[in-house]
Each structure stands twice: as C-alpha cells, then as structure tokens.
mmCIF file with all atom_site columns, C-alpha atoms in Angstrom:
data_model
loop_
_atom_site.group_PDB
_atom_site.id
_atom_site.type_symbol
_atom_site.label_atom_id
_atom_site.label_alt_id
_atom_site.label_comp_id
_atom_site.label_asym_id
_atom_site.label_entity_id
_atom_site.label_seq_id
_atom_site.pdbx_PDB_ins_code
_atom_site.Cartn_x
_atom_site.Cartn_y
_atom_site.Cartn_z
_atom_site.occupancy
_atom_site.B_iso_or_equiv
_atom_site.pdbx_formal_charge
_atom_site.auth_seq_id
_atom_site.auth_comp_id
_atom_site.auth_asym_id
_atom_site.auth_atom_id
_atom_site.pdbx_PDB_model_num
ATOM 1   C CA . UNK A 1 1   ? 84.100 91.793  102.434 1.00 53.00 ? 882  UNK A CA 1
ATOM 2   C CA . UNK A 1 2   ? 85.173 90.567  105.908 1.00 56.00 ? 883  UNK A CA 1
ATOM 3   C CA . UNK A 1 3   ? 87.114 93.784  106.510 1.00 61.00 ? 884  UNK A CA 1
ATOM 4   C CA . UNK A 1 4   ? 85.167 94.900  109.632 1.00 74.00 ? 885  UNK A CA 1
ATOM 5   C CA . UNK A 1 5   ? 83.321 97.693  107.813 1.00 80.00 ? 886  UNK A CA 1
ATOM 6   C CA . UNK A 1 6   ? 80.080 96.804  109.605 1.00 85.00 ? 887  UNK A CA 1
ATOM 7   C CA . UNK A 1 7   ? 81.741 96.704  113.019 1.00 88.00 ? 888  UNK A CA 1
ATOM 8   C CA . UNK A 1 8   ? 83.317 100.129 112.468 1.00 89.00 ? 889  UNK A CA 1
ATOM 9   C CA . UNK A 1 9   ? 79.982 101.708 111.442 1.00 90.00 ? 890  UNK A CA 1
ATOM 10  C CA . UNK A 1 10  ? 78.169 100.016 114.358 1.00 93.00 ? 891  UNK A CA 1
ATOM 11  C CA . UNK A 1 11  ? 80.691 101.689 116.696 1.00 94.00 ? 892  UNK A CA 1
ATOM 12  C CA . UNK A 1 12  ? 80.158 104.994 114.968 1.00 94.00 ? 893  UNK A CA 1
ATOM 13  C CA . UNK A 1 13  ? 76.384 104.677 115.297 1.00 95.00 ? 894  UNK A CA 1
ATOM 14  C CA . UNK A 1 14  ? 76.636 103.848 119.014 1.00 95.00 ? 895  UNK A CA 1
ATOM 15  C CA . UNK A 1 15  ? 78.909 106.873 119.545 1.00 96.00 ? 896  UNK A CA 1
ATOM 16  C CA . UNK A 1 16  ? 76.463 109.184 117.764 1.00 96.00 ? 897  UNK A CA 1
ATOM 17  C CA . UNK A 1 17  ? 73.646 107.844 119.886 1.00 95.00 ? 898  UNK A CA 1
ATOM 18  C CA . UNK A 1 18  ? 75.691 108.525 123.001 1.00 96.00 ? 899  UNK A CA 1
ATOM 19  C CA . UNK A 1 19  ? 76.198 112.131 121.888 1.00 96.00 ? 900  UNK A CA 1
ATOM 20  C CA . UNK A 1 20  ? 72.598 112.659 120.805 1.00 95.00 ? 901  UNK A CA 1
ATOM 21  C CA . UNK A 1 21  ? 70.305 110.246 122.667 1.00 94.00 ? 902  UNK A CA 1
ATOM 22  C CA . UNK A 1 22  ? 67.191 112.274 121.877 1.00 93.00 ? 903  UNK A CA 1
ATOM 23  C CA . UNK A 1 23  ? 67.483 111.499 118.146 1.00 94.00 ? 904  UNK A CA 1
ATOM 24  C CA . UNK A 1 24  ? 65.885 108.634 116.239 1.00 94.00 ? 905  UNK A CA 1
ATOM 25  C CA . UNK A 1 25  ? 68.296 106.396 114.312 1.00 95.00 ? 906  UNK A CA 1
ATOM 26  C CA . UNK A 1 26  ? 67.875 103.417 111.999 1.00 94.00 ? 907  UNK A CA 1
ATOM 27  C CA . UNK A 1 27  ? 70.048 100.548 110.892 1.00 93.00 ? 908  UNK A CA 1
ATOM 28  C CA . UNK A 1 28  ? 68.903 98.530  107.886 1.00 91.00 ? 909  UNK A CA 1
ATOM 29  C CA . UNK A 1 29  ? 70.754 95.387  106.802 1.00 89.00 ? 910  UNK A CA 1
ATOM 30  C CA . UNK A 1 30  ? 70.268 92.978  103.919 1.00 82.00 ? 911  UNK A CA 1
ATOM 31  C CA . UNK A 1 31  ? 68.467 90.197  105.817 1.00 84.00 ? 912  UNK A CA 1
ATOM 32  C CA . UNK A 1 32  ? 66.597 89.535  109.038 1.00 85.00 ? 913  UNK A CA 1
ATOM 33  C CA . UNK A 1 33  ? 69.491 87.412  110.303 1.00 87.00 ? 914  UNK A CA 1
ATOM 34  C CA . UNK A 1 34  ? 72.162 90.105  109.800 1.00 88.00 ? 915  UNK A CA 1
ATOM 35  C CA . UNK A 1 35  ? 69.834 92.778  111.175 1.00 88.00 ? 916  UNK A CA 1
ATOM 36  C CA . UNK A 1 36  ? 69.358 90.773  114.370 1.00 88.00 ? 917  UNK A CA 1
ATOM 37  C CA . UNK A 1 37  ? 73.117 90.215  114.619 1.00 90.00 ? 918  UNK A CA 1
ATOM 38  C CA . UNK A 1 38  ? 73.764 93.970  114.417 1.00 90.00 ? 919  UNK A CA 1
ATOM 39  C CA . UNK A 1 39  ? 70.971 94.617  116.894 1.00 89.00 ? 920  UNK A CA 1
ATOM 40  C CA . UNK A 1 40  ? 72.613 92.317  119.432 1.00 89.00 ? 921  UNK A CA 1
ATOM 41  C CA . UNK A 1 41  ? 76.029 93.917  118.806 1.00 91.00 ? 922  UNK A CA 1
ATOM 42  C CA . UNK A 1 42  ? 74.651 97.414  119.356 1.00 92.00 ? 923  UNK A CA 1
ATOM 43  C CA . UNK A 1 43  ? 72.738 96.385  122.473 1.00 89.00 ? 924  UNK A CA 1
ATOM 44  C CA . UNK A 1 44  ? 75.966 95.081  123.989 1.00 90.00 ? 925  UNK A CA 1
ATOM 45  C CA . UNK A 1 45  ? 77.812 98.255  123.075 1.00 92.00 ? 926  UNK A CA 1
ATOM 46  C CA . UNK A 1 46  ? 75.126 100.470 124.593 1.00 91.00 ? 927  UNK A CA 1
ATOM 47  C CA . UNK A 1 47  ? 74.765 98.510  127.879 1.00 89.00 ? 928  UNK A CA 1
ATOM 48  C CA . UNK A 1 48  ? 77.929 96.473  128.495 1.00 90.00 ? 929  UNK A CA 1
ATOM 49  C CA . UNK A 1 49  ? 80.869 98.185  126.803 1.00 93.00 ? 930  UNK A CA 1
ATOM 50  C CA . UNK A 1 50  ? 82.978 99.775  129.561 1.00 95.00 ? 931  UNK A CA 1
ATOM 51  C CA . UNK A 1 51  ? 84.075 102.725 127.427 1.00 94.00 ? 932  UNK A CA 1
ATOM 52  C CA . UNK A 1 52  ? 80.462 103.575 126.522 1.00 95.00 ? 933  UNK A CA 1
ATOM 53  C CA . UNK A 1 53  ? 78.769 102.948 129.888 1.00 93.00 ? 934  UNK A CA 1
ATOM 54  C CA . UNK A 1 54  ? 81.477 104.045 132.339 1.00 95.00 ? 935  UNK A CA 1
ATOM 55  C CA . UNK A 1 55  ? 83.774 106.524 130.561 1.00 96.00 ? 936  UNK A CA 1
ATOM 56  C CA . UNK A 1 56  ? 82.051 108.434 127.749 1.00 96.00 ? 937  UNK A CA 1
ATOM 57  C CA . UNK A 1 57  ? 78.319 108.083 128.397 1.00 97.00 ? 938  UNK A CA 1
ATOM 58  C CA . UNK A 1 58  ? 77.553 106.897 131.959 1.00 96.00 ? 939  UNK A CA 1
ATOM 59  C CA . UNK A 1 59  ? 74.376 109.020 131.873 1.00 96.00 ? 940  UNK A CA 1
ATOM 60  C CA . UNK A 1 60  ? 72.875 107.183 128.872 1.00 94.00 ? 941  UNK A CA 1
ATOM 61  C CA . UNK A 1 61  ? 70.712 104.265 130.088 1.00 91.00 ? 942  UNK A CA 1
ATOM 62  C CA . UNK A 1 62  ? 68.014 101.999 128.626 1.00 88.00 ? 943  UNK A CA 1
ATOM 63  C CA . UNK A 1 63  ? 64.478 103.362 128.782 1.00 83.00 ? 944  UNK A CA 1
ATOM 64  C CA . UNK A 1 64  ? 62.681 100.115 129.644 1.00 71.00 ? 945  UNK A CA 1
ATOM 65  C CA . UNK A 1 65  ? 59.128 101.261 130.081 1.00 62.00 ? 946  UNK A CA 1
ATOM 66  C CA . UNK A 1 66  ? 58.428 104.306 132.264 1.00 48.00 ? 947  UNK A CA 1
ATOM 67  C CA . UNK A 1 67  ? 56.175 106.896 130.653 1.00 44.00 ? 948  UNK A CA 1
ATOM 68  C CA . UNK A 1 68  ? 53.933 109.368 132.514 1.00 41.00 ? 949  UNK A CA 1
ATOM 69  C CA . UNK A 1 69  ? 52.238 110.495 129.305 1.00 42.00 ? 950  UNK A CA 1
ATOM 70  C CA . UNK A 1 70  ? 48.611 109.352 129.313 1.00 37.00 ? 951  UNK A CA 1
ATOM 71  C CA . UNK A 1 71  ? 47.816 106.914 126.562 1.00 39.00 ? 952  UNK A CA 1
ATOM 72  C CA . UNK A 1 72  ? 51.404 106.431 125.531 1.00 42.00 ? 953  UNK A CA 1
ATOM 73  C CA . UNK A 1 73  ? 53.450 103.281 125.846 1.00 44.00 ? 954  UNK A CA 1
ATOM 74  C CA . UNK A 1 74  ? 56.726 103.308 127.724 1.00 46.00 ? 955  UNK A CA 1
ATOM 75  C CA . UNK A 1 75  ? 60.172 102.631 126.441 1.00 50.00 ? 956  UNK A CA 1
ATOM 76  C CA . UNK A 1 76  ? 61.263 99.641  124.422 1.00 55.00 ? 957  UNK A CA 1
ATOM 77  C CA . UNK A 1 77  ? 64.290 97.331  124.542 1.00 64.00 ? 958  UNK A CA 1
ATOM 78  C CA . UNK A 1 78  ? 64.214 94.398  122.198 1.00 65.00 ? 959  UNK A CA 1
ATOM 79  C CA . UNK A 1 79  ? 65.873 92.951  119.128 1.00 63.00 ? 960  UNK A CA 1
ATOM 80  C CA . UNK A 1 80  ? 64.121 95.274  116.717 1.00 73.00 ? 961  UNK A CA 1
ATOM 81  C CA . UNK A 1 81  ? 64.608 98.547  118.552 1.00 83.00 ? 962  UNK A CA 1
ATOM 82  C CA . UNK A 1 82  ? 66.027 100.281 121.576 1.00 88.00 ? 963  UNK A CA 1
ATOM 83  C CA . UNK A 1 83  ? 64.935 103.333 123.538 1.00 88.00 ? 964  UNK A CA 1
ATOM 84  C CA . UNK A 1 84  ? 67.555 105.149 125.560 1.00 91.00 ? 965  UNK A CA 1
ATOM 85  C CA . UNK A 1 85  ? 67.324 108.136 127.824 1.00 90.00 ? 966  UNK A CA 1
ATOM 86  C CA . UNK A 1 86  ? 69.608 110.681 129.423 1.00 94.00 ? 967  UNK A CA 1
ATOM 87  C CA . UNK A 1 87  ? 69.687 109.940 133.175 1.00 93.00 ? 968  UNK A CA 1
ATOM 88  C CA . UNK A 1 88  ? 70.590 113.581 133.900 1.00 95.00 ? 969  UNK A CA 1
ATOM 89  C CA . UNK A 1 89  ? 66.994 114.451 132.904 1.00 93.00 ? 970  UNK A CA 1
ATOM 90  C CA . UNK A 1 90  ? 64.040 113.286 134.979 1.00 91.00 ? 971  UNK A CA 1
ATOM 91  C CA . UNK A 1 91  ? 62.012 110.400 133.492 1.00 85.00 ? 972  UNK A CA 1
ATOM 92  C CA . UNK A 1 92  ? 58.942 112.653 133.377 1.00 85.00 ? 973  UNK A CA 1
ATOM 93  C CA . UNK A 1 93  ? 60.732 115.422 131.473 1.00 89.00 ? 974  UNK A CA 1
ATOM 94  C CA . UNK A 1 94  ? 62.352 112.926 129.156 1.00 88.00 ? 975  UNK A CA 1
ATOM 95  C CA . UNK A 1 95  ? 59.035 111.276 128.348 1.00 84.00 ? 976  UNK A CA 1
ATOM 96  C CA . UNK A 1 96  ? 57.562 114.668 127.505 1.00 86.00 ? 977  UNK A CA 1
ATOM 97  C CA . UNK A 1 97  ? 60.439 115.392 125.161 1.00 85.00 ? 978  UNK A CA 1
ATOM 98  C CA . UNK A 1 98  ? 60.015 112.029 123.459 1.00 84.00 ? 979  UNK A CA 1
ATOM 99  C CA . UNK A 1 99  ? 56.221 112.144 123.189 1.00 82.00 ? 980  UNK A CA 1
ATOM 100 C CA . UNK A 1 100 ? 56.183 113.585 119.679 1.00 78.00 ? 981  UNK A CA 1
ATOM 101 C CA . UNK A 1 101 ? 58.945 111.629 118.005 1.00 82.00 ? 982  UNK A CA 1
ATOM 102 C CA . UNK A 1 102 ? 58.063 108.854 115.544 1.00 82.00 ? 983  UNK A CA 1
ATOM 103 C CA . UNK A 1 103 ? 60.491 106.071 116.318 1.00 85.00 ? 984  UNK A CA 1
ATOM 104 C CA . UNK A 1 104 ? 62.892 104.746 118.918 1.00 88.00 ? 985  UNK A CA 1
ATOM 105 C CA . UNK A 1 105 ? 66.434 105.857 119.680 1.00 92.00 ? 986  UNK A CA 1
ATOM 106 C CA . UNK A 1 106 ? 67.606 102.967 117.531 1.00 93.00 ? 987  UNK A CA 1
ATOM 107 C CA . UNK A 1 107 ? 65.496 100.960 115.120 1.00 92.00 ? 988  UNK A CA 1
ATOM 108 C CA . UNK A 1 108 ? 66.698 97.773  113.431 1.00 91.00 ? 989  UNK A CA 1
ATOM 109 C CA . UNK A 1 109 ? 65.191 96.566  110.164 1.00 89.00 ? 990  UNK A CA 1
ATOM 110 C CA . UNK A 1 110 ? 65.803 94.547  107.027 1.00 85.00 ? 991  UNK A CA 1
ATOM 111 C CA . UNK A 1 111 ? 63.962 94.867  103.695 1.00 76.00 ? 992  UNK A CA 1
ATOM 112 C CA . UNK A 1 112 ? 62.156 91.645  104.675 1.00 72.00 ? 993  UNK A CA 1
ATOM 113 C CA . UNK A 1 113 ? 60.951 92.812  108.061 1.00 72.00 ? 994  UNK A CA 1
ATOM 114 C CA . UNK A 1 114 ? 58.557 95.592  107.020 1.00 72.00 ? 995  UNK A CA 1
ATOM 115 C CA . UNK A 1 115 ? 57.508 98.274  109.479 1.00 80.00 ? 996  UNK A CA 1
ATOM 116 C CA . UNK A 1 116 ? 59.741 100.992 108.069 1.00 85.00 ? 997  UNK A CA 1
ATOM 117 C CA . UNK A 1 117 ? 56.964 103.137 106.703 1.00 83.00 ? 998  UNK A CA 1
ATOM 118 C CA . UNK A 1 118 ? 55.814 105.850 109.065 1.00 85.00 ? 999  UNK A CA 1
ATOM 119 C CA . UNK A 1 119 ? 59.072 106.060 111.028 1.00 89.00 ? 1000 UNK A CA 1
ATOM 120 C CA . UNK A 1 120 ? 61.173 109.204 111.090 1.00 92.00 ? 1001 UNK A CA 1
ATOM 121 C CA . UNK A 1 121 ? 64.965 109.391 111.355 1.00 95.00 ? 1002 UNK A CA 1
ATOM 122 C CA . UNK A 1 122 ? 66.581 112.647 112.457 1.00 94.00 ? 1003 UNK A CA 1
ATOM 123 C CA . UNK A 1 123 ? 69.913 111.159 113.546 1.00 96.00 ? 1004 UNK A CA 1
ATOM 124 C CA . UNK A 1 124 ? 71.707 108.518 111.468 1.00 96.00 ? 1005 UNK A CA 1
ATOM 125 C CA . UNK A 1 125 ? 70.301 106.217 108.782 1.00 94.00 ? 1006 UNK A CA 1
ATOM 126 C CA . UNK A 1 126 ? 72.790 103.415 108.266 1.00 93.00 ? 1007 UNK A CA 1
ATOM 127 C CA . UNK A 1 127 ? 72.200 101.176 105.218 1.00 89.00 ? 1008 UNK A CA 1
ATOM 128 C CA . UNK A 1 128 ? 74.520 98.143  105.386 1.00 87.00 ? 1009 UNK A CA 1
ATOM 129 C CA . UNK A 1 129 ? 74.852 95.529  102.625 1.00 79.00 ? 1010 UNK A CA 1
ATOM 130 C CA . UNK A 1 130 ? 71.321 95.791  101.290 1.00 77.00 ? 1011 UNK A CA 1
ATOM 131 C CA . UNK A 1 131 ? 72.543 94.502  97.954  1.00 69.00 ? 1012 UNK A CA 1
ATOM 132 C CA . UNK A 1 132 ? 73.087 90.737  98.284  1.00 60.00 ? 1013 UNK A CA 1
ATOM 133 C CA . UNK A 1 133 ? 74.443 88.340  95.709  1.00 48.00 ? 1014 UNK A CA 1
ATOM 134 C CA . UNK A 1 134 ? 71.086 86.930  94.640  1.00 50.00 ? 1015 UNK A CA 1
ATOM 135 C CA . UNK A 1 135 ? 69.913 90.364  93.512  1.00 53.00 ? 1016 UNK A CA 1
ATOM 136 C CA . UNK A 1 136 ? 72.874 90.790  91.233  1.00 53.00 ? 1017 UNK A CA 1
ATOM 137 C CA . UNK A 1 137 ? 71.545 87.958  89.126  1.00 61.00 ? 1018 UNK A CA 1
ATOM 138 C CA . UNK A 1 138 ? 67.963 89.269  88.969  1.00 73.00 ? 1019 UNK A CA 1
ATOM 139 C CA . UNK A 1 139 ? 67.146 92.601  87.435  1.00 74.00 ? 1020 UNK A CA 1
ATOM 140 C CA . UNK A 1 140 ? 63.599 92.375  88.822  1.00 76.00 ? 1021 UNK A CA 1
ATOM 141 C CA . UNK A 1 141 ? 64.772 91.835  92.372  1.00 75.00 ? 1022 UNK A CA 1
ATOM 142 C CA . UNK A 1 142 ? 67.270 94.678  92.095  1.00 74.00 ? 1023 UNK A CA 1
ATOM 143 C CA . UNK A 1 143 ? 64.611 97.046  90.801  1.00 74.00 ? 1024 UNK A CA 1
ATOM 144 C CA . UNK A 1 144 ? 62.237 95.966  93.560  1.00 74.00 ? 1025 UNK A CA 1
ATOM 145 C CA . UNK A 1 145 ? 64.882 96.783  96.143  1.00 74.00 ? 1026 UNK A CA 1
ATOM 146 C CA . UNK A 1 146 ? 65.619 100.175 94.607  1.00 74.00 ? 1027 UNK A CA 1
ATOM 147 C CA . UNK A 1 147 ? 61.915 101.028 94.574  1.00 73.00 ? 1028 UNK A CA 1
ATOM 148 C CA . UNK A 1 148 ? 61.507 99.973  98.225  1.00 75.00 ? 1029 UNK A CA 1
ATOM 149 C CA . UNK A 1 149 ? 64.492 102.050 99.284  1.00 77.00 ? 1030 UNK A CA 1
ATOM 150 C CA . UNK A 1 150 ? 63.161 105.144 97.504  1.00 73.00 ? 1031 UNK A CA 1
ATOM 151 C CA . UNK A 1 151 ? 59.515 104.741 98.513  1.00 79.00 ? 1032 UNK A CA 1
ATOM 152 C CA . UNK A 1 152 ? 59.959 103.582 102.117 1.00 81.00 ? 1033 UNK A CA 1
ATOM 153 C CA . UNK A 1 153 ? 63.469 103.897 103.485 1.00 84.00 ? 1034 UNK A CA 1
ATOM 154 C CA . UNK A 1 154 ? 64.404 107.341 102.182 1.00 86.00 ? 1035 UNK A CA 1
ATOM 155 C CA . UNK A 1 155 ? 60.989 108.692 103.184 1.00 89.00 ? 1036 UNK A CA 1
ATOM 156 C CA . UNK A 1 156 ? 61.966 108.235 106.801 1.00 90.00 ? 1037 UNK A CA 1
ATOM 157 C CA . UNK A 1 157 ? 64.690 110.927 106.601 1.00 92.00 ? 1038 UNK A CA 1
ATOM 158 C CA . UNK A 1 158 ? 64.255 114.353 108.017 1.00 93.00 ? 1039 UNK A CA 1
ATOM 159 C CA . UNK A 1 159 ? 66.424 117.325 107.079 1.00 94.00 ? 1040 UNK A CA 1
ATOM 160 C CA . UNK A 1 160 ? 68.880 116.623 109.894 1.00 95.00 ? 1041 UNK A CA 1
ATOM 161 C CA . UNK A 1 161 ? 69.367 112.944 109.015 1.00 95.00 ? 1042 UNK A CA 1
ATOM 162 C CA . UNK A 1 162 ? 72.826 111.707 108.071 1.00 94.00 ? 1043 UNK A CA 1
ATOM 163 C CA . UNK A 1 163 ? 72.684 108.817 105.531 1.00 91.00 ? 1044 UNK A CA 1
ATOM 164 C CA . UNK A 1 164 ? 75.470 106.269 105.379 1.00 90.00 ? 1045 UNK A CA 1
ATOM 165 C CA . UNK A 1 165 ? 75.339 103.483 102.771 1.00 86.00 ? 1046 UNK A CA 1
ATOM 166 C CA . UNK A 1 166 ? 77.828 100.660 103.142 1.00 82.00 ? 1047 UNK A CA 1
ATOM 167 C CA . UNK A 1 167 ? 78.335 97.692  100.900 1.00 76.00 ? 1048 UNK A CA 1
ATOM 168 C CA . UNK A 1 168 ? 80.181 95.773  98.226  1.00 74.00 ? 1049 UNK A CA 1
ATOM 169 C CA . UNK A 1 169 ? 79.164 96.436  94.595  1.00 71.00 ? 1050 UNK A CA 1
ATOM 170 C CA . UNK A 1 170 ? 77.419 93.457  92.994  1.00 72.00 ? 1051 UNK A CA 1
ATOM 171 C CA . UNK A 1 171 ? 76.888 94.641  89.434  1.00 69.00 ? 1052 UNK A CA 1
ATOM 172 C CA . UNK A 1 172 ? 76.235 97.462  87.019  1.00 70.00 ? 1053 UNK A CA 1
ATOM 173 C CA . UNK A 1 173 ? 73.148 99.508  87.938  1.00 67.00 ? 1054 UNK A CA 1
ATOM 174 C CA . UNK A 1 174 ? 72.784 98.105  91.461  1.00 73.00 ? 1055 UNK A CA 1
ATOM 175 C CA . UNK A 1 175 ? 71.662 100.183 94.454  1.00 71.00 ? 1056 UNK A CA 1
ATOM 176 C CA . UNK A 1 176 ? 75.136 101.336 95.323  1.00 72.00 ? 1057 UNK A CA 1
ATOM 177 C CA . UNK A 1 177 ? 75.816 102.617 91.830  1.00 71.00 ? 1058 UNK A CA 1
ATOM 178 C CA . UNK A 1 178 ? 72.486 104.460 91.822  1.00 74.00 ? 1059 UNK A CA 1
ATOM 179 C CA . UNK A 1 179 ? 73.461 106.178 95.082  1.00 74.00 ? 1060 UNK A CA 1
ATOM 180 C CA . UNK A 1 180 ? 76.941 107.058 93.778  1.00 72.00 ? 1061 UNK A CA 1
ATOM 181 C CA . UNK A 1 181 ? 75.365 108.671 90.738  1.00 75.00 ? 1062 UNK A CA 1
ATOM 182 C CA . UNK A 1 182 ? 72.975 110.684 92.913  1.00 76.00 ? 1063 UNK A CA 1
ATOM 183 C CA . UNK A 1 183 ? 73.865 114.151 94.108  1.00 72.00 ? 1064 UNK A CA 1
ATOM 184 C CA . UNK A 1 184 ? 74.562 114.939 97.753  1.00 75.00 ? 1065 UNK A CA 1
ATOM 185 C CA . UNK A 1 185 ? 76.739 111.937 98.696  1.00 76.00 ? 1066 UNK A CA 1
ATOM 186 C CA . UNK A 1 186 ? 80.438 111.778 99.454  1.00 80.00 ? 1067 UNK A CA 1
ATOM 187 C CA . UNK A 1 187 ? 81.847 108.537 98.075  1.00 72.00 ? 1068 UNK A CA 1
ATOM 188 C CA . UNK A 1 188 ? 84.641 106.563 99.730  1.00 73.00 ? 1069 UNK A CA 1
ATOM 189 C CA . UNK A 1 189 ? 86.005 103.567 97.818  1.00 71.00 ? 1070 UNK A CA 1
ATOM 190 C CA . UNK A 1 190 ? 88.430 100.989 99.168  1.00 72.00 ? 1071 UNK A CA 1
ATOM 191 C CA . UNK A 1 191 ? 89.273 98.567  96.365  1.00 72.00 ? 1072 UNK A CA 1
ATOM 192 C CA . UNK A 1 192 ? 90.959 95.284  97.253  1.00 73.00 ? 1073 UNK A CA 1
ATOM 193 C CA . UNK A 1 193 ? 93.525 95.786  94.472  1.00 78.00 ? 1074 UNK A CA 1
ATOM 194 C CA . UNK A 1 194 ? 94.727 99.268  93.491  1.00 76.00 ? 1075 UNK A CA 1
ATOM 195 C CA . UNK A 1 195 ? 95.422 100.510 89.937  1.00 77.00 ? 1076 UNK A CA 1
ATOM 196 C CA . UNK A 1 196 ? 98.953 99.092  90.084  1.00 79.00 ? 1077 UNK A CA 1
ATOM 197 C CA . UNK A 1 197 ? 97.746 95.609  91.028  1.00 78.00 ? 1078 UNK A CA 1
ATOM 198 C CA . UNK A 1 198 ? 98.881 95.927  94.651  1.00 79.00 ? 1079 UNK A CA 1
ATOM 199 C CA . UNK A 1 199 ? 96.628 94.389  97.343  1.00 79.00 ? 1080 UNK A CA 1
ATOM 200 C CA . UNK A 1 200 ? 95.442 97.146  99.669  1.00 72.00 ? 1081 UNK A CA 1
ATOM 201 C CA . UNK A 1 201 ? 95.450 94.978  102.789 1.00 70.00 ? 1082 UNK A CA 1
ATOM 202 C CA . UNK A 1 202 ? 98.035 92.216  102.328 1.00 70.00 ? 1083 UNK A CA 1
ATOM 203 C CA . UNK A 1 203 ? 97.947 91.147  105.988 1.00 65.00 ? 1084 UNK A CA 1
ATOM 204 C CA . UNK A 1 204 ? 94.252 90.274  105.607 1.00 66.00 ? 1085 UNK A CA 1
ATOM 205 C CA . UNK A 1 205 ? 94.039 89.261  101.906 1.00 65.00 ? 1086 UNK A CA 1
ATOM 206 C CA . UNK A 1 206 ? 97.214 87.582  100.731 1.00 66.00 ? 1087 UNK A CA 1
ATOM 207 C CA . UNK A 1 207 ? 97.898 86.993  97.024  1.00 61.00 ? 1088 UNK A CA 1
#
C-alpha cells in the first residue's frame, strides 16, 4: 500500500481516454470516498494538466451539454462521470457518434453507489482496491462482493474492453485470488519483501 499504484493507473486511464475519447471507460474503487477522490484526480488530469491539455491532447475537451439529437440529454461533467469529445469533430457529428453508446467517456463507481448495471465499457475497466480489510474478516461480505462483481461489474464489458484489477491481497479466497485463478489475465506481483528477505523498495519502506 501507499506505493502510488492508484496514481499510476489513473494516469494510464487518462492517457487511454486521450487516445480513444469515443470509448466508454469505468473506474470502480472500494468505497464512495475513494471513488470520489479518483474522480477529482482524473477531472484535474483531463482539464488542467498541461501535458494532457496542451501537449498531447489539446483537441480533447469536456462535453458539457450540447446535443442536437432529439430526446437525448447533452454531455455530463460531474463527480460520478465525465463526457469528453474530440474538438476536431463538429459537435453535431460527435453527438451522432455518441448517440448509441451506453455510458459516458469515464464513469466513476464504488460497490456502494449502485448504477453499474446497464452500462457498457468498451475501453478500460479499472478495478482498484475493491477488497477492503473488513471483508477479509467476513466470508459473507467477501462472497457478496464476488457475486456483485460477476453479476454486475463484469457484465458491463464488451469484447474490446481491457480489464485491470489493482489491489493488495487480504486473505485466501478473496476477489484478487479468484481473478488470479481465472483464465485470461496477466498477473503482475510486487511483494514488499522478496524471497531472500530483501525489501523491494527500501527508500519507501525501511526495515
């Protein structure tokens, strides 16, 4: 923990959105508070970060409400989701492109927030620290989380979706272990202490 894993993946998600602004993406964190924190971080990256807004993706701007499609709401920009558009494409053409998609450019959720069902993710699904300490002491809570992930969260994925699950293992049989045991995932582990007892990041975690 506290090794900037979340920050790194937030940057990666923002970069992918810059490359493919017409995709729908979702970030799900373990609580409403952490989800809102990541939502604010990503909003700043997408609208205030000089590298993003001036150097790499100056043509990607917030879609704050214009929509010429009859009976359809405009864009959205709030703590639970963000709609972006490519300024090189006219607002009318962009709205026509987006008319059929089921979700925003970036959607922010937690298991507590609801609203996941019915969305579709064809970009990146980032699952960050869904397993929290309290669940490691309750088999019922852990099973409830696993069921919700399978029934709701994973149902949002389309065939083009990239799934990234990030977290710290909390116990045998938790969500992370279930994912590791599933087929189709590449697993990257970064233990604090290696097999020789050497701390992997001594500048951050001293003996």
